[in-house]
Coordinates of C-alpha atoms and ligand atoms in Angstrom, one line a residue:
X26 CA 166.9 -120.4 63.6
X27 CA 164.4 -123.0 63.4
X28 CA 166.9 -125.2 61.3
X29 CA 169.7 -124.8 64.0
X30 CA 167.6 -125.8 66.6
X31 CA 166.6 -129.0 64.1
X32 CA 170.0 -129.6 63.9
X33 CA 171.0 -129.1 67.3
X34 CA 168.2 -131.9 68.3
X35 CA 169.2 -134.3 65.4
X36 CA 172.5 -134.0 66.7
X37 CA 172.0 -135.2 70.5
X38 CA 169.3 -137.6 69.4
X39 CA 172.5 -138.9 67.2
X40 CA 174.2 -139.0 70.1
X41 CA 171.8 -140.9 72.4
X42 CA 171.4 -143.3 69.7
X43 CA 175.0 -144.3 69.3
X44 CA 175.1 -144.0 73.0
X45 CA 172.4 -147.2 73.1
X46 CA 173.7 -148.8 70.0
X47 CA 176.7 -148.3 69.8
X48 CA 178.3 -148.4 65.9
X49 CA 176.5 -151.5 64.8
X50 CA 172.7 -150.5 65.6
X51 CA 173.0 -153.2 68.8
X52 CA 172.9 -151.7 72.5
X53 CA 176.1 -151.5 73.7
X54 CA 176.3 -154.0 76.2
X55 CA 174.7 -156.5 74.2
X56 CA 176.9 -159.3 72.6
X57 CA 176.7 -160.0 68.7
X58 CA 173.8 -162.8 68.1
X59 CA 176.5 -165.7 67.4
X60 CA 178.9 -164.5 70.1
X61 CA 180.4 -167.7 72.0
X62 CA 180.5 -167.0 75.7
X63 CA 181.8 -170.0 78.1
X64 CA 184.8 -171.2 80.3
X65 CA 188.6 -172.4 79.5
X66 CA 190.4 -174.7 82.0
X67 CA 193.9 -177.1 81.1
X68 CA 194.5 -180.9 81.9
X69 CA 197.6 -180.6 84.0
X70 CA 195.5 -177.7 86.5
X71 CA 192.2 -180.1 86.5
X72 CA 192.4 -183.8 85.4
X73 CA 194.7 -185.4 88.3
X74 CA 194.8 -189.0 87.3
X75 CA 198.6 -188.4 86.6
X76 CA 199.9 -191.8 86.1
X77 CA 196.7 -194.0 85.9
X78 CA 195.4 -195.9 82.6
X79 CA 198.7 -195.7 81.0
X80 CA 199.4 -191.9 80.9
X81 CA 202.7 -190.9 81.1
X82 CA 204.9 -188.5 82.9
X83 CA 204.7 -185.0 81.5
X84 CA 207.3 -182.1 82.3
X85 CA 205.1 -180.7 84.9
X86 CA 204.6 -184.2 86.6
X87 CA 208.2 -184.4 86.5
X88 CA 209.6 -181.0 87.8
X89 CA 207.0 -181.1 91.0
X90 CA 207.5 -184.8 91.9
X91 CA 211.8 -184.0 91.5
X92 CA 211.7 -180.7 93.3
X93 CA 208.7 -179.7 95.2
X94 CA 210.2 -177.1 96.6
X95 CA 209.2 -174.7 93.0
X96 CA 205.8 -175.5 94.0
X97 CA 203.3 -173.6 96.6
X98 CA 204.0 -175.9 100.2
X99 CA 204.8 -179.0 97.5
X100 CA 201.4 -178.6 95.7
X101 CA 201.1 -180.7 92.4
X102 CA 198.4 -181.8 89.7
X103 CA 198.7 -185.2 90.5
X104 CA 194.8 -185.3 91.7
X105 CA 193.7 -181.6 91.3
X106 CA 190.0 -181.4 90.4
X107 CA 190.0 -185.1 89.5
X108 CA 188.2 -184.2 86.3
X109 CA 189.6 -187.6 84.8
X110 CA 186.9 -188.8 86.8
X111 CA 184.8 -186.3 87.4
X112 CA 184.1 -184.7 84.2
X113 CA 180.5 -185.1 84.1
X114 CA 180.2 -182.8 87.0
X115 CA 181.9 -180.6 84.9
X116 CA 179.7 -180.5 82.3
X117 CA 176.9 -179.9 84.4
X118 CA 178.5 -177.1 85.8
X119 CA 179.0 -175.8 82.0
X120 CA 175.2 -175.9 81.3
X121 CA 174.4 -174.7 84.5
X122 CA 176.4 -171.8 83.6
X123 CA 174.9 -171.5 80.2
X124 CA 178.3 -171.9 78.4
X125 CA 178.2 -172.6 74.9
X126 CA 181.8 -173.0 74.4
X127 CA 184.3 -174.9 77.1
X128 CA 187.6 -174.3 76.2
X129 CA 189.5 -177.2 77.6
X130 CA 193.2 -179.1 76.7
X131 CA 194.7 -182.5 75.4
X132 CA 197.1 -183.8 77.9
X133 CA 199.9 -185.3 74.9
X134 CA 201.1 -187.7 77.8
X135 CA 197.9 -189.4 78.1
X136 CA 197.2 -189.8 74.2
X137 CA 200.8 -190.9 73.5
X138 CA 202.7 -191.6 76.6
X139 CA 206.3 -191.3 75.1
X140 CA 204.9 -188.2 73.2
X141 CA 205.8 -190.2 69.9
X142 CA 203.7 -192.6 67.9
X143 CA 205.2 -196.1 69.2
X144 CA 202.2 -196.3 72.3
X145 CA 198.6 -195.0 71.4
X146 CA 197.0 -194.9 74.3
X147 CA 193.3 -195.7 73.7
X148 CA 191.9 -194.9 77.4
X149 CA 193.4 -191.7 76.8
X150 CA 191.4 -191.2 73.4
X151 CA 188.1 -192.7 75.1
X152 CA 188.5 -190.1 77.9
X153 CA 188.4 -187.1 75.4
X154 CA 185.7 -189.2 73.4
X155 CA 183.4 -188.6 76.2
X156 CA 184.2 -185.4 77.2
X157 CA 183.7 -184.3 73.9
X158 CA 180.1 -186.6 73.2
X159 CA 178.9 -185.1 76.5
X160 CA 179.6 -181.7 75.4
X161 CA 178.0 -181.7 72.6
X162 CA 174.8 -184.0 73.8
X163 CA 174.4 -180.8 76.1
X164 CA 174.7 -178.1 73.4
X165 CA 178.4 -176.9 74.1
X166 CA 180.9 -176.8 71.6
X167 CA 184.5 -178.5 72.6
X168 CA 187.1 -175.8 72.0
X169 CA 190.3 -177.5 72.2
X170 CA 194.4 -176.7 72.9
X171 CA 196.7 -179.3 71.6
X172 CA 199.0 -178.1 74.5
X173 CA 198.7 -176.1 77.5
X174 CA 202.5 -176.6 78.9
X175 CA 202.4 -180.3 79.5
X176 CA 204.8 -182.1 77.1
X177 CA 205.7 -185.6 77.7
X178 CA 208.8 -186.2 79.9
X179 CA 210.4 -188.4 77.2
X180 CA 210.3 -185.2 74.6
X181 CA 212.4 -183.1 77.3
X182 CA 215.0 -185.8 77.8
X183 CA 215.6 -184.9 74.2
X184 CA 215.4 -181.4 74.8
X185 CA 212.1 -180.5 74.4
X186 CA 211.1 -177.5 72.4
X187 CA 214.8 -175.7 71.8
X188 CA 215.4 -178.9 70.0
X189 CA 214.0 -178.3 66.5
X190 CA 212.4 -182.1 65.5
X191 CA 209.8 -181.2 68.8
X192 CA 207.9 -179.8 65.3
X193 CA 207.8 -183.1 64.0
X194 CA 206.3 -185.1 67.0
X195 CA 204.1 -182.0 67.6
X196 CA 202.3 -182.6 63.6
X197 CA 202.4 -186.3 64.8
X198 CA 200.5 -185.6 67.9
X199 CA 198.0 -183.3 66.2
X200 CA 197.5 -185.8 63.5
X201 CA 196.4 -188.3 66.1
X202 CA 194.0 -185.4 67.5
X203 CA 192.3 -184.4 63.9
X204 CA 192.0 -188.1 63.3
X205 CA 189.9 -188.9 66.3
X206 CA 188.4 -186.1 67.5
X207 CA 188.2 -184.2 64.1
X208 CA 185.0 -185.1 63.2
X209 CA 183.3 -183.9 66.3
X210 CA 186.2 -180.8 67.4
X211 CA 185.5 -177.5 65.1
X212 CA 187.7 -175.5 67.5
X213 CA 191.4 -175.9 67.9
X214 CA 193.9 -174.5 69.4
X215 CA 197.9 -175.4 68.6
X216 CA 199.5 -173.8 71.3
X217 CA 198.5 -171.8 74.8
X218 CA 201.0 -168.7 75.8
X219 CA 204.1 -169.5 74.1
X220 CA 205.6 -166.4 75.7
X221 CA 204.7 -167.7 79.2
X222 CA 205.9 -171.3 78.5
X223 CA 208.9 -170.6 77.1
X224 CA 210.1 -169.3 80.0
X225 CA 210.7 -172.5 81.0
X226 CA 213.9 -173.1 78.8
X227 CA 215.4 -169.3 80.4
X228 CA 215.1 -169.9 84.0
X229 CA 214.9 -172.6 87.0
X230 CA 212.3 -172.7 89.8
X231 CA 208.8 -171.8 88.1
X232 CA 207.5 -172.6 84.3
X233 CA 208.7 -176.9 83.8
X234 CA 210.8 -178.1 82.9
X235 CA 213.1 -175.6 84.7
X236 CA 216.2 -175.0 81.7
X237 CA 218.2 -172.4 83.1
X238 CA 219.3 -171.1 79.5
X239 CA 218.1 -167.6 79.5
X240 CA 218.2 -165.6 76.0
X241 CA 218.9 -168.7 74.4
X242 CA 216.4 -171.8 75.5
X243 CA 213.3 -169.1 75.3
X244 CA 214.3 -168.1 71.9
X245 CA 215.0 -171.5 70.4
X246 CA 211.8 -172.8 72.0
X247 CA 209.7 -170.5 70.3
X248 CA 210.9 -171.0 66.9
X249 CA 210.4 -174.4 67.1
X250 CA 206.8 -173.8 68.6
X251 CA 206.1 -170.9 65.8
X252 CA 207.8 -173.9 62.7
X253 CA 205.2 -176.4 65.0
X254 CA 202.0 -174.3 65.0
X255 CA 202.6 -173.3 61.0
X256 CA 202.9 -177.3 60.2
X257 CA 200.0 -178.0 62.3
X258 CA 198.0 -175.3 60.6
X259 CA 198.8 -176.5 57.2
X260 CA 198.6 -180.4 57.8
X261 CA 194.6 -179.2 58.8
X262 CA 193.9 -176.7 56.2
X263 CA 195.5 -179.2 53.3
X264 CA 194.3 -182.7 54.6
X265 CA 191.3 -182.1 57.8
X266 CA 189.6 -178.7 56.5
X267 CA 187.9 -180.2 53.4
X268 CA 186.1 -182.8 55.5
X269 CA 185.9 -181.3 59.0
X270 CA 185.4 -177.7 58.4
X271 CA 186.7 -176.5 61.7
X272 CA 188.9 -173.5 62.5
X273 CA 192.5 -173.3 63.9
X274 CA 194.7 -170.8 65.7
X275 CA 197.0 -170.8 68.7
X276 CA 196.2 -168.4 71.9
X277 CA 198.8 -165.4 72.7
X278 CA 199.1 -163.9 76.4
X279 CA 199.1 -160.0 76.3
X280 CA 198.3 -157.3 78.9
X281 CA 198.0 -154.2 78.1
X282 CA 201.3 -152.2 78.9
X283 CA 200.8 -148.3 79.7
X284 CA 203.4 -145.7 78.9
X285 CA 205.1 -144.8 82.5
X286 CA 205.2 -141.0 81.3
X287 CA 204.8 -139.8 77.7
X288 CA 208.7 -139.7 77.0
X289 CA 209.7 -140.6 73.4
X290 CA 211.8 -143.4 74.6
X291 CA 209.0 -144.6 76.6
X292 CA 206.5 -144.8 73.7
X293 CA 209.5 -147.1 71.9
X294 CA 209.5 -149.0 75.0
X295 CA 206.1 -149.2 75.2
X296 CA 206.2 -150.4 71.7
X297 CA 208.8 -153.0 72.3
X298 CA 207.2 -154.7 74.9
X299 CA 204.0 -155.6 72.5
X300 CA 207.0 -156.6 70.1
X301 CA 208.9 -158.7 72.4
X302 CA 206.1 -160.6 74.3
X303 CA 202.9 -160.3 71.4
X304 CA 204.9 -159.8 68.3
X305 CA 207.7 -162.4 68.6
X306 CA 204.8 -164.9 67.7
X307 CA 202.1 -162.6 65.9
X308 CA 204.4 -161.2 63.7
X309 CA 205.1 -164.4 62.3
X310 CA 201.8 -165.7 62.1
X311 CA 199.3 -162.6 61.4
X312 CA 202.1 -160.1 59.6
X313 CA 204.8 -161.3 57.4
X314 CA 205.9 -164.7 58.2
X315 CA 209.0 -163.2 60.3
X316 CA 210.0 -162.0 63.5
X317 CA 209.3 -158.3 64.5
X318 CA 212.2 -156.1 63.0
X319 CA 213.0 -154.6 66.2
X320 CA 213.5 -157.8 67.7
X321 CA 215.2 -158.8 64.6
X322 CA 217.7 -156.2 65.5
X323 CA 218.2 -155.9 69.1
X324 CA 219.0 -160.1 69.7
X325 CA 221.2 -159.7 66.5
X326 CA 223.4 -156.5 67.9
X327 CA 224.0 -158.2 71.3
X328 CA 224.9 -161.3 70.0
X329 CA 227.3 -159.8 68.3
X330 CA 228.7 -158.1 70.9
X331 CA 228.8 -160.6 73.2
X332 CA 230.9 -162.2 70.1
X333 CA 228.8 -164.9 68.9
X334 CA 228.9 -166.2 65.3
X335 CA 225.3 -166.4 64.7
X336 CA 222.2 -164.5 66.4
X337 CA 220.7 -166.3 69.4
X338 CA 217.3 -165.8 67.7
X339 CA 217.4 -168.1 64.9
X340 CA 216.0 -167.6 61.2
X341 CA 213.2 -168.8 59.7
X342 CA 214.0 -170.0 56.1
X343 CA 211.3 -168.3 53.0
X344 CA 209.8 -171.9 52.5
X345 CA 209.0 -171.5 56.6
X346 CA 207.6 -167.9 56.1
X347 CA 205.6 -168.8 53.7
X348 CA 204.3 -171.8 55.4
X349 CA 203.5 -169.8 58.7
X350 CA 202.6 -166.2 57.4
X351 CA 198.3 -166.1 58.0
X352 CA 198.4 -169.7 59.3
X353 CA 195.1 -168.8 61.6
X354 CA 191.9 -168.5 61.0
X355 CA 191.1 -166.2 64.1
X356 CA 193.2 -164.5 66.7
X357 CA 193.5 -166.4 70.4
X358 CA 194.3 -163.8 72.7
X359 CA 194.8 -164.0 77.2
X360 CA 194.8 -161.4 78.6
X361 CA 194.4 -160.3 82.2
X362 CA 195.6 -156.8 83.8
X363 CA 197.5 -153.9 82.8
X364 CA 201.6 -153.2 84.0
X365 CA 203.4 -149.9 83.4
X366 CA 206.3 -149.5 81.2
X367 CA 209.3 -147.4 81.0
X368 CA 212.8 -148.3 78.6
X369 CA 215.2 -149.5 81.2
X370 CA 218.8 -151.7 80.6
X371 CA 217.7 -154.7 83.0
X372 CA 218.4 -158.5 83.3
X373 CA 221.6 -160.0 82.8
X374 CA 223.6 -160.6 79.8
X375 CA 222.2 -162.8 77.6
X376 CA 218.4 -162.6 78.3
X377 CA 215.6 -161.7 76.4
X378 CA 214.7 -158.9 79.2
X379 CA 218.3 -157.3 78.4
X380 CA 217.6 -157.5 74.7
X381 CA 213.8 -156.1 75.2
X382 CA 215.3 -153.0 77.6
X383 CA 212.2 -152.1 78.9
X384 CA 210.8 -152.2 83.1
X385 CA 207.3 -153.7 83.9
X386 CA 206.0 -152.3 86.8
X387 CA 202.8 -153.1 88.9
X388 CA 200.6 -150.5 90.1
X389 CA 200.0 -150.6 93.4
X390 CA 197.7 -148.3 93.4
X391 CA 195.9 -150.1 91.3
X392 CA 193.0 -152.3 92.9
X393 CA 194.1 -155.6 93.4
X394 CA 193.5 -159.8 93.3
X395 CA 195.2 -162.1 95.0
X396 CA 197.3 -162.4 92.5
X397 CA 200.5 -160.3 92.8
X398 CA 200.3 -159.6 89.6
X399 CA 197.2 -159.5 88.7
X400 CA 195.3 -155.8 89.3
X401 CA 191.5 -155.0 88.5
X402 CA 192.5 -152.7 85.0
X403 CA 189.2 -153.1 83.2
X404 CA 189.8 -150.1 80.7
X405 CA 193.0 -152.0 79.9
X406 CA 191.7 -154.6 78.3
X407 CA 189.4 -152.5 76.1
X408 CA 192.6 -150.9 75.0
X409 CA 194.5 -154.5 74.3
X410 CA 191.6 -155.8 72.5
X411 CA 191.8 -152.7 70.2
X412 CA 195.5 -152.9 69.9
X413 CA 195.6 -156.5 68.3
X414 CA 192.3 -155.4 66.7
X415 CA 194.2 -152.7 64.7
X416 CA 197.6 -154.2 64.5
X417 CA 196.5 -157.7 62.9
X418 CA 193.5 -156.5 61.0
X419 CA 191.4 -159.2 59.6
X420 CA 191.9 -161.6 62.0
X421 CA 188.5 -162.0 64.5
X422 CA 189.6 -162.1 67.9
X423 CA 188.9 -165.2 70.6
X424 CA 189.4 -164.1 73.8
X425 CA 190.4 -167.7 75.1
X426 CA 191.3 -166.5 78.9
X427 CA 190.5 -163.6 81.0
X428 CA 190.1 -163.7 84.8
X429 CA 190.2 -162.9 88.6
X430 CA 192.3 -164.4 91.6
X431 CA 190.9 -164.5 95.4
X432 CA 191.5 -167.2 97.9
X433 CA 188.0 -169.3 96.9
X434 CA 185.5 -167.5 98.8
X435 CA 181.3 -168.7 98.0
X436 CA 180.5 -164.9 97.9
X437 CA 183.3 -163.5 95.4
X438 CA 182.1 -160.0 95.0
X439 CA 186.1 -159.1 93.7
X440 CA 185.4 -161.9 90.7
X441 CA 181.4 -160.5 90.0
X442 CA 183.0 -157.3 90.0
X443 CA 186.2 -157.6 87.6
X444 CA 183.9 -160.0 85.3
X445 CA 181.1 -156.8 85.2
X446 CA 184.0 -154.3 84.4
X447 CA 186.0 -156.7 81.8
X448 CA 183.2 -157.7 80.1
X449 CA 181.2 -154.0 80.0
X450 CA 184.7 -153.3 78.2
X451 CA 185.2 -155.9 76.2
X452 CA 181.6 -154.3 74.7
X453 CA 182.7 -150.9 74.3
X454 CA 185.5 -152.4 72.2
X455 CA 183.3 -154.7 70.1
X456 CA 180.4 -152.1 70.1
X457 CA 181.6 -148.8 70.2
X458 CA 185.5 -149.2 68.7
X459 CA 184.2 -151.6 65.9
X460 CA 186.4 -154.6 67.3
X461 CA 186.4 -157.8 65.7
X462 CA 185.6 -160.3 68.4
X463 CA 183.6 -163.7 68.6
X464 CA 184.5 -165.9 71.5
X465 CA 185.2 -165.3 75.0
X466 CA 185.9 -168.0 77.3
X467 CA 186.5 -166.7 81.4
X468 CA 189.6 -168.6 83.3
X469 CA 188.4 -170.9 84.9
X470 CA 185.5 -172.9 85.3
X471 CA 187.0 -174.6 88.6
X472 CA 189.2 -173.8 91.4
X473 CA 192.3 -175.2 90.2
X474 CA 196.0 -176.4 90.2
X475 CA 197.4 -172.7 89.3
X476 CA 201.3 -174.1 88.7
X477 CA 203.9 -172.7 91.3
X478 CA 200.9 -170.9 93.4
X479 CA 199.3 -174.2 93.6
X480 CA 196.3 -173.9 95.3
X481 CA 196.6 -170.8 96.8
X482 CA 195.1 -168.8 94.1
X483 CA 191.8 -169.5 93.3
X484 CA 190.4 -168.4 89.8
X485 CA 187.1 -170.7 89.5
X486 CA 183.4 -169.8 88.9
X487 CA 182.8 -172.8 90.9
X488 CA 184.0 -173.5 94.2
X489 CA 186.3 -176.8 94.1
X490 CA 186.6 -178.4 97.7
X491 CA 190.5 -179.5 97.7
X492 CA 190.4 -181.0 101.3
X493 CA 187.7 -183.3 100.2
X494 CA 188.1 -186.8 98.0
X495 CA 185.2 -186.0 96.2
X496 CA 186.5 -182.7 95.4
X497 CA 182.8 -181.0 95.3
X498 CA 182.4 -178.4 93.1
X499 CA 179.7 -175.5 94.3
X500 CA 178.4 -172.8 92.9
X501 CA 179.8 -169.3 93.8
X502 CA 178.0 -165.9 93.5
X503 CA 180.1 -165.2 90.5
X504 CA 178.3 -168.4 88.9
X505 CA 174.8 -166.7 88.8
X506 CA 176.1 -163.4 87.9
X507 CA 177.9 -164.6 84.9
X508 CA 175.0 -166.8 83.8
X509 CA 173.1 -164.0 83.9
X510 CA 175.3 -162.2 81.3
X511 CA 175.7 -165.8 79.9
X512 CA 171.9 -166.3 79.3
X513 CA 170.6 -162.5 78.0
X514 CA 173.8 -162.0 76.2
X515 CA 174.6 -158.4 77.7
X516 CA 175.9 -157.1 80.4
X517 CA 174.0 -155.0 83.2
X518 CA 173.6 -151.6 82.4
X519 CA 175.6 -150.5 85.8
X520 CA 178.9 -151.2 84.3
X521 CA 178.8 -148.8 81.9
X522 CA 178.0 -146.1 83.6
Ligands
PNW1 C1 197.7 -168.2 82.2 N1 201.6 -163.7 84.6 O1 199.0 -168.1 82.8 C2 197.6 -169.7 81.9 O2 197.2 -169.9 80.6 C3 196.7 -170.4 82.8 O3 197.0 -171.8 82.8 C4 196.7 -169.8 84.2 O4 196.1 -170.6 85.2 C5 196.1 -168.4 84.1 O5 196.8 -167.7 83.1 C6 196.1 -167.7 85.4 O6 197.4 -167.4 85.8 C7 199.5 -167.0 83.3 O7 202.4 -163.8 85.7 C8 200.4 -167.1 84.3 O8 201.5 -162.5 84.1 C9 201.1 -166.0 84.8 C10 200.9 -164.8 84.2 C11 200.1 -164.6 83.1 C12 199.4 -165.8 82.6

């Protein structure tokens, strides 16, 4: 009797403890000691300064200046935040914020105008020198991405990414990078969302540079960005690791996708959409050095029967799987919302939505951002964390974007609260599930350029005022609430209740 009740007691005193520490003896909502917490923003959405101290054009430059019409009322980067000139301000704003990590990008065009290696430009190089020295003469590391959409002009008028020698001015580029920022950069990123990017070789109107070759451009573009990220991974680990002792990955856009109803066929579709958007590149990289099988499969069976010779996905020879299978040291990963899924025979013929088969649908009832897309699915993300946690095992996870949309309001209770939910998450995952992760950097630090929504959706921490030349940035209530989290490492106990 006595013993049962012994037990009984030991039992929910277990319980309580794991409760408060969760599986690793730390209180759940406490980040690991050596977690990096900080802010991610891109060059084309921040730096303006489009055309000034020899940069050149980029496809984004290009697309919005030829057709403004794709944009939001004609909206480009051609000034956004002015960080070109104002990055000091954004520094401050990092170590007001207690970042430790600012995850910002390399605009190619203003390193090598043409893209290629005939015109260095050295005010471009002196402009990341002092981002960089500022950085780190404030105690923030410079996590940095080799290429967040913008490639130079001159690379598209030879294709751009379907074309496969895009690999080889890609290693050139990131030879450049290593070489002058290498000593100083121990964070680096090849590539952000190939999935979203590519997008911009299978349709007109949105993602630059607006190639209407659906199921064809998407699919050659990422090969040649999956050959690109393996070359860059190995020129570092052969010839930069030994001296600069820094790590390299590329960052992967997921949500999570939830089963409509709990159909067989809408488990497989379920499954397919991870494959088809996650898997085309992680499959590669983190599993075998291929493509996912049942991607393998479904492009090859429709080309076919649309009577091609060869597959519109192309193959990767075993010299090129070798070189790209486990070319990362960690595991980037975006990831914002949640959509449902259910197998559906959609998009026309040849595109990679008719080869995937399955329907993403938003949840309206669901609470919502500005952001059509975008709705407030913090359990979600716990579950997409785990998923790439179990499926690429070995691999610790950076969370390199994750964030909220609103119109810019000071007092952004929607963005405190989605960062309070996320975040409490993100814990259980790391704490509770055993998850792997080490980084997380919130989109964005500023108000910026957000692509075809220009400045309509608004995803900073700090306020960015677009109507003035001096393009003030001010704190918002989401600023004070995430240096909170930023400075004690844990988030208030309120979100996990
Ligand atoms: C990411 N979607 O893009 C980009 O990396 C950022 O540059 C961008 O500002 C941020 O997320 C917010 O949108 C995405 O429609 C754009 O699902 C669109 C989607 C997802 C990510």
């Amino acid at each position: 009797m006595a013993l049962t009740t012994l037990y009984v007691e030991l039992l929910s005193f277990a319980c309580l403890l794991a409760a408060i520490h969760g599986v690793n003896g730390r209180a759940v909502n406490q980040f690991p000691e050596d977690f990096l917490l900080g802010a991610a923003t891109a060059s084309y959405q921040i730096e303006g300064a489009w055309n000034e101290d020899g940069k050149g054009e980029n496809i984004w430059d290009h697309m919005l200046h030829e057709h403004p019409e794709y944009g939001n009322n004609g909206e480009n980067g051609d000034v956004a935040c002015d960080s070109y000139h104002k990055y000091a301000e954004d520094v401050q704003a990092l170590k007001d914020l207690g970042a430790k990590v600012y995850r910002f990008s390399i605009s190619w065009s203003r390193i090598l105008p043409t893209g290629d290696l005939d015109v260095i430009n050295q005010a471009g190089i002196d402009y990341y020198n002092n981002l960089i020295n500022l950085l780190l003469e404030n105690g923030i590391e410079p996590m940095v991405t080799m290429y967040h959409w913008d490639l130079p002009q001159a690379l598209q008028y030879l294709g751009g990414w379907p074309n496969p020698i895009l690999a080889d001015y890609f290693l050139e580029y990131a030879r450049v990078l290593f070489d002058n920022f290498g000593d100083r950069v121990k964070w680096w990123l090849t590539f952000n969302e190939p999935y979203t990017f590519t997008r911009g070789y299978a349709s007109s109107g949105s993602q630059a540079p607006s190639q209407n070759a659906p199921g064809i451009g998407d699919y050659l573009a990422a090969h040649t960005v999956i050959r690109a990220h393996g070359m860059v991974y190995r020129l570092y680990d052969e010839q930069y690791r030994p001296t600069q002792n820094g790590k390299i990955s590329i960052t992967l856009n997921c949500d999570w996708f939830e089963p409509y109803n709990d159909l067989e066929e809408t488990l497989e579709a379920q499954e397919r959409m991870f494959q088809f958007q996650l898997g085309l590149y992680a499959n590669p990289i983190y599993v075998d050095g291929d493509y996912p099988a049942v991607v393998r499969e479904r492009v090859d069976n429709n080309s076919r029967a649309e009577g091609r010779p060869r597959s519109r996905l192309p193959s990767f020879t075993e010299e090129e799987k070798r070189m790209i299978n486990g070319s990362a040291d960690f595991f980037g990963l975006n990831s914002y919302t949640t959509m449902l899924v259910i197998s559906a025979a959609l998009g026309h013929s040849p595109s990679m939505d008719l080869d995937c088969g399955v329907l993403r649908i938003i949840n309206f009832t669901w609470p919502s951002s500005s952001a059509i897309w975008l709705k407030v699915v913090p359990w979600g993300f716990r579950n997409i964390v785990n998923w790439v946690s179990s499926r690429y095992p070995n691999y610790p996870i950076f969370i390199a974007e994750n964030g909220y949309a609103d119109t810019g309001e000071l007092d952004d209770e929607g963005r405190i609260s989605y960062y309070g939910q996320y975040l409490a998450e993100l814990l259980k995952a790391i704490n509770e599930d055993g998850a792997n992760v080490i980084g997380y950097t919130a989109w964005s630090l500023l108000d910026n350029f957000e692509w075809n929504s220009g400045y309509s959706q608004k995803f900073g921490i700090y306020q960015v005022d677009f109507d003035s030349t001096e393009r003030t940035r001010t704190p918002k209530a989401s600023t004070s609430f995430l240096a909170n989290i930023y400075r004690n490492m844990s988030v208030p106990e309120e979100y996990f209740q």
